[in-house]
XYZ file of N, CA and C in Angstrom:
426
model
N -37.496 82.783 -43.477
C -37.180 81.569 -42.741
C -36.774 80.486 -43.733
N -35.610 79.900 -43.527
C -35.104 78.817 -44.364
C -35.832 77.529 -43.984
N -36.424 76.853 -44.979
C -37.049 75.546 -44.739
C -36.101 74.412 -45.085
N -35.159 74.708 -45.988
C -34.125 73.758 -46.388
C -32.955 74.589 -46.904
N -31.927 73.951 -47.393
C -30.747 74.700 -47.830
C -31.067 75.755 -48.890
N -31.917 75.417 -49.848
C -32.176 76.310 -50.976
C -33.583 76.899 -51.030
N -34.478 76.531 -50.129
C -35.867 76.965 -50.216
C -36.327 77.628 -48.914
N -36.994 78.782 -49.077
C -37.459 79.552 -47.923
C -38.977 79.503 -47.801
N -39.458 79.856 -46.623
C -40.901 79.950 -46.405
C -41.492 81.023 -47.317
N -40.811 82.154 -47.445
C -41.305 83.215 -48.334
C -41.487 82.710 -49.757
N -40.520 81.951 -50.237
C -40.572 81.424 -51.606
C -41.743 80.459 -51.791
N -42.015 79.642 -50.782
C -43.060 78.624 -50.897
C -44.446 79.133 -50.511
N -44.540 80.405 -50.091
C -45.846 80.993 -49.783
C -46.099 82.261 -50.599
N -45.199 82.598 -51.490
C -45.349 83.820 -52.300
C -46.625 83.759 -53.134
N -47.293 84.902 -53.223
C -48.463 85.028 -54.091
C -48.561 86.462 -54.594
N -49.075 86.610 -55.799
C -49.356 87.942 -56.321
C -50.675 88.481 -55.764
N -51.439 87.615 -55.098
C -52.722 87.988 -54.495
C -52.467 88.424 -53.047
N -51.782 89.551 -52.905
C -51.317 90.008 -51.593
C -52.430 90.490 -50.674
N -53.625 90.623 -51.210
C -54.736 91.035 -50.360
C -55.171 89.908 -49.420
N -54.660 88.699 -49.667
C -55.014 87.550 -48.829
C -53.841 87.168 -47.937
N -54.151 86.733 -46.726
C -53.125 86.250 -45.798
C -52.816 84.798 -46.152
N -51.671 84.581 -46.754
C -51.287 83.243 -47.224
C -50.334 82.575 -46.229
N -50.648 82.699 -44.942
C -49.818 82.130 -43.890
C -50.277 80.705 -43.582
N -49.382 79.724 -43.682
C -49.773 78.342 -43.384
C -49.961 78.101 -41.887
N -50.874 77.167 -41.567
C -51.034 76.750 -40.174
C -49.947 75.711 -39.850
N -49.971 75.137 -38.660
C -48.905 74.229 -38.224
C -48.790 72.985 -39.110
N -49.906 72.374 -39.476
C -49.822 71.158 -40.305
C -49.383 71.507 -41.723
N -49.837 72.647 -42.248
C -49.405 73.084 -43.576
C -47.917 73.415 -43.572
N -47.437 74.001 -42.474
C -46.016 74.311 -42.332
C -45.181 73.021 -42.316
N -45.650 72.018 -41.606
C -44.938 70.731 -41.585
C -44.867 70.140 -42.992
N -45.954 70.268 -43.745
C -45.947 69.784 -45.127
C -44.962 70.577 -45.981
N -44.892 71.890 -45.771
C -43.951 72.712 -46.535
C -42.508 72.339 -46.237
N -42.223 71.959 -45.012
C -40.870 71.495 -44.668
C -40.563 70.204 -45.430
N -41.541 69.285 -45.484
C -41.351 68.052 -46.264
C -41.190 68.360 -47.740
N -41.989 69.294 -48.251
C -41.914 69.673 -49.656
C -40.553 70.285 -49.969
N -40.062 71.165 -49.109
C -38.743 71.782 -49.326
C -37.643 70.723 -49.354
N -37.709 69.752 -48.447
C -36.717 68.667 -48.438
C -36.788 67.868 -49.740
N -38.002 67.636 -50.218
C -38.165 66.915 -51.476
C -37.635 67.729 -52.653
N -37.891 69.032 -52.656
C -37.363 69.877 -53.735
C -35.838 69.869 -53.750
N -35.224 69.701 -52.591
C -33.758 69.550 -52.546
C -33.335 68.272 -53.292
N -34.099 67.188 -53.100
C -33.821 65.945 -53.837
C -33.967 66.170 -55.339
N -35.015 66.868 -55.729
C -35.250 67.152 -57.146
C -34.102 67.996 -57.699
N -33.663 68.980 -56.936
C -32.541 69.825 -57.354
C -31.293 68.966 -57.604
N -31.035 68.016 -56.742
C -29.895 67.107 -56.917
C -30.057 66.282 -58.187
N -31.256 65.734 -58.392
C -31.551 64.947 -59.592
C -31.294 65.771 -60.858
N -31.582 67.074 -60.784
C -31.441 67.951 -61.942
C -30.036 68.561 -62.034
N -29.101 67.961 -61.335
C -27.713 68.402 -61.433
C -27.422 69.710 -60.725
N -28.239 70.055 -59.725
C -28.011 71.275 -58.966
C -28.500 72.541 -59.648
N -29.222 72.386 -60.738
C -29.736 73.565 -61.458
C -30.723 74.337 -60.584
N -30.825 75.646 -60.811
C -31.790 76.444 -60.037
C -33.225 75.988 -60.296
N -34.020 75.978 -59.254
C -35.446 75.675 -59.357
C -36.199 76.933 -58.961
N -37.017 77.417 -59.866
C -37.836 78.598 -59.621
C -39.237 78.123 -59.244
N -39.709 78.523 -58.084
C -41.037 78.125 -57.616
C -42.050 79.188 -58.048
N -42.975 78.792 -58.917
C -44.054 79.692 -59.344
C -45.117 79.807 -58.263
N -45.440 78.663 -57.661
C -46.518 78.600 -56.673
C -46.335 77.335 -55.849
N -46.518 77.465 -54.551
C -46.502 76.275 -53.688
C -47.747 76.365 -52.798
N -47.587 76.724 -51.515
C -48.754 76.796 -50.638
C -49.724 77.881 -51.094
N -51.019 77.531 -51.047
C -52.086 78.491 -51.345
C -53.193 78.354 -50.308
N -53.450 79.414 -49.560
C -54.616 79.410 -48.677
C -55.868 79.309 -49.556
N -57.007 79.078 -48.953
C -58.231 78.904 -49.727
C -58.518 80.102 -50.624
N -58.345 81.308 -50.103
C -58.647 82.505 -50.894
C -57.726 82.608 -52.113
N -56.443 82.344 -51.934
C -55.497 82.394 -53.058
C -55.831 81.287 -54.049
N -56.089 80.097 -53.533
C -56.421 78.969 -54.398
C -57.666 79.266 -55.233
N -58.681 79.850 -54.599
C -59.899 80.240 -55.326
C -59.585 81.305 -56.373
N -58.733 82.258 -56.009
C -58.403 83.358 -56.919
C -57.691 82.876 -58.180
N -56.926 81.794 -58.066
C -56.234 81.268 -59.250
C -57.068 80.222 -59.984
N -58.268 79.944 -59.471
C -59.184 79.036 -60.150
C -58.876 77.563 -59.963
N -58.227 77.228 -58.865
C -57.881 75.829 -58.610
C -58.930 75.164 -57.730
N -58.900 73.833 -57.718
C -59.858 73.043 -56.940
C -59.468 73.020 -55.464
N -60.462 72.873 -54.595
C -60.193 72.763 -53.153
C -59.362 71.533 -52.811
N -59.378 70.520 -53.672
C -58.618 69.295 -53.423
C -57.158 69.410 -53.865
N -56.767 70.558 -54.393
C -55.387 70.750 -54.833
C -54.405 70.521 -53.685
N -53.323 69.845 -53.976
C -52.297 69.617 -52.957
C -51.604 70.925 -52.562
N -51.729 71.949 -53.365
C -51.200 73.266 -53.000
C -51.873 73.776 -51.729
N -53.135 73.436 -51.536
C -53.911 73.919 -50.382
C -53.329 73.472 -49.054
N -52.649 72.330 -49.056
C -52.117 71.803 -47.794
C -50.593 71.848 -47.736
N -49.981 72.515 -48.701
C -48.524 72.685 -48.680
C -47.738 71.494 -49.184
N -48.372 70.643 -49.990
C -47.703 69.442 -50.479
C -47.283 69.514 -51.946
N -47.534 70.639 -52.625
C -47.231 70.726 -54.059
C -46.564 72.050 -54.400
N -45.766 71.996 -55.458
C -45.141 73.202 -56.005
C -45.198 73.146 -57.520
N -45.420 74.296 -58.122
C -45.285 74.451 -59.562
C -43.923 75.089 -59.778
N -43.084 74.425 -60.570
C -41.696 74.867 -60.717
C -41.307 75.063 -62.173
N -40.282 75.862 -62.364
C -39.607 75.999 -63.649
C -38.118 75.860 -63.392
N -37.441 75.248 -64.332
C -35.989 75.137 -64.285
C -35.501 75.852 -65.539
N -34.920 77.051 -65.400
C -34.630 77.892 -66.556
C -33.890 77.216 -67.712
N -33.017 76.284 -67.436
C -32.245 75.655 -68.513
C -32.861 74.358 -69.035
N -34.086 74.044 -68.573
C -34.734 72.796 -68.981
C -36.184 73.055 -69.369
N -36.704 72.261 -70.301
C -38.124 72.317 -70.615
C -38.895 71.545 -69.536
N -40.172 71.833 -69.367
C -40.966 71.039 -68.420
C -40.900 69.538 -68.737
N -40.877 69.187 -70.021
C -40.791 67.779 -70.396
C -39.476 67.161 -69.932
N -38.388 67.888 -70.062
C -37.092 67.381 -69.593
C -37.083 67.199 -68.083
N -37.720 68.113 -67.366
C -37.815 67.992 -65.907
C -38.596 66.736 -65.539
N -39.760 66.557 -66.157
C -40.588 65.379 -65.866
C -39.811 64.092 -66.141
N -39.194 64.001 -67.286
C -38.441 62.789 -67.645
C -37.317 62.511 -66.654
N -36.586 63.546 -66.257
C -35.475 63.363 -65.318
C -35.969 62.889 -63.955
N -37.056 63.480 -63.477
C -37.583 63.093 -62.164
C -38.107 61.663 -62.204
N -38.847 61.321 -63.232
C -39.369 59.950 -63.347
C -38.208 58.945 -63.403
N -37.209 59.225 -64.215
C -36.074 58.312 -64.377
C -35.251 58.163 -63.096
N -35.268 59.180 -62.258
C -34.428 59.174 -61.050
C -34.914 58.209 -59.978
N -36.211 57.946 -59.969
C -36.761 57.076 -58.936
C -37.086 57.786 -57.629
N -36.931 59.124 -57.560
C -37.305 59.819 -56.322
C -38.800 59.647 -56.081
N -39.196 59.740 -54.821
C -40.573 59.430 -54.432
C -41.561 60.561 -54.593
N -41.821 60.969 -55.825
C -42.840 62.003 -56.058
C -44.229 61.391 -55.921
N -45.174 62.186 -55.469
C -46.559 61.742 -55.410
C -47.219 61.967 -56.762
N -47.092 63.194 -57.263
C -47.588 63.540 -58.595
C -46.540 64.385 -59.299
N -46.428 64.181 -60.594
C -45.651 65.085 -61.431
C -46.495 65.334 -62.670
N -46.662 66.608 -63.000
C -47.550 66.975 -64.105
C -46.860 68.010 -64.984
N -46.771 67.696 -66.264
C -46.313 68.698 -67.232
C -47.535 69.534 -67.577
N -47.539 70.786 -67.127
C -48.711 71.642 -67.302
C -48.488 72.669 -68.409
N -49.287 72.533 -69.445
C -49.318 73.482 -70.560
C -47.938 73.736 -71.164
N -47.010 72.790 -70.975
C -45.638 72.934 -71.477
C -44.969 74.215 -70.982
N -45.460 74.725 -69.825
C -44.902 75.955 -69.278
C -44.268 75.759 -67.910
N -44.746 74.799 -67.137
C -44.175 74.527 -65.823
C -44.433 73.077 -65.458
N -43.813 72.656 -64.362
C -43.962 71.297 -63.851
C -44.560 71.371 -62.450
N -45.659 70.663 -62.255
C -46.267 70.515 -60.931
C -45.642 69.266 -60.317
N -45.196 69.380 -59.070
C -44.608 68.223 -58.399
C -45.065 68.226 -56.948
N -45.309 67.032 -56.405
C -45.843 66.981 -55.042
C -45.303 65.797 -54.256
N -45.483 65.927 -52.940
C -45.204 64.849 -51.988
C -46.547 64.305 -51.514
N -46.575 63.102 -50.924
C -47.852 62.579 -50.405
C -48.479 63.532 -49.384
N -49.798 63.522 -49.306
C -50.520 64.414 -48.401
C -50.240 64.129 -46.931
N -49.824 62.922 -46.615
C -49.552 62.528 -45.239
C -48.112 62.044 -45.127
N -47.390 62.558 -44.144
C -46.008 62.126 -43.912
C -45.976 60.617 -43.696
N -45.026 59.954 -44.317
C -44.873 58.513 -44.161
C -45.693 57.687 -45.131
N -46.600 58.320 -45.871
C -47.399 57.593 -46.862
C -46.552 57.294 -48.095
N -46.895 56.216 -48.763
C -46.199 55.879 -49.999
C -46.633 56.824 -51.117
N -45.681 57.324 -51.886
C -46.036 58.199 -53.009
C -46.759 57.422 -54.108
N -47.709 58.075 -54.752
C -48.473 57.427 -55.824
C -47.662 57.290 -57.110
N -46.689 58.165 -57.312
C -45.895 58.198 -58.551
C -46.805 58.346 -59.775
N -47.750 59.268 -59.644
C -48.678 59.539 -60.736
C -48.060 60.603 -61.641
N -47.984 60.294 -62.939
C -47.432 61.260 -63.897
C -48.479 61.569 -64.956
N -48.695 62.876 -65.171
C -49.771 63.344 -66.050
C -49.290 64.479 -66.949
N -50.104 64.750 -67.953
C -49.969 65.927 -68.794
C -51.296 66.666 -68.707
N -51.228 67.961 -68.486
C -52.418 68.816 -68.555
C -52.113 69.887 -69.599
N -53.018 70.005 -70.573
C -52.881 71.046 -71.599
C -54.263 71.377 -72.129
N -54.316 72.110 -73.220
C -55.607 72.577 -73.740
C -56.509 71.436 -74.181
N -55.946 70.228 -74.403
C -56.783 69.093 -74.780
C -57.309 68.317 -73.576
N -56.846 68.680 -72.371
C -57.335 68.003 -71.161
C -56.221 67.396 -70.345
N -56.603 66.407 -69.548
C -55.669 65.703 -68.667
C -55.539 64.269 -69.129
N -54.300 63.779 -69.182
C -54.055 62.399 -69.604
C -52.771 61.891 -68.955
N -52.592 60.567 -68.937
C -51.351 60.022 -68.382
C -50.141 60.486 -69.192
N -49.040 60.691 -68.484
C -47.786 61.031 -69.159
C -47.259 59.760 -69.794
N -46.917 59.841 -71.068
C -46.399 58.635 -71.748
C -45.114 58.940 -72.486
């Protein structure tokens, strides 16, 4: 099922933990539609480059299996971990911040991928929180 021009439901719910049913409920699905629309904006900001989604929606079992917190925005379909093959995670973060698009959070994680999210509630103002997470911990992106 296409959620937007370039992003599908399969892509935003894919998991290697296939023993779990990672099917979103109605509110999670609505969030995934918002997330897909936002990823289209990010794709435009990045000059139309391909965006590879490592992880987006995670049911509780999948989220637990990957060792994430219950408060993760992935749990409600509002976040995606992405890679852009021709860009470093730092370049992605810088481009998104400079663009002014309404991200809720953007995190350069372990210099391997970029976490990006929309607000948890439709119509809410994005926090525009930018962070770095690596082996030394979590800190503001500077």
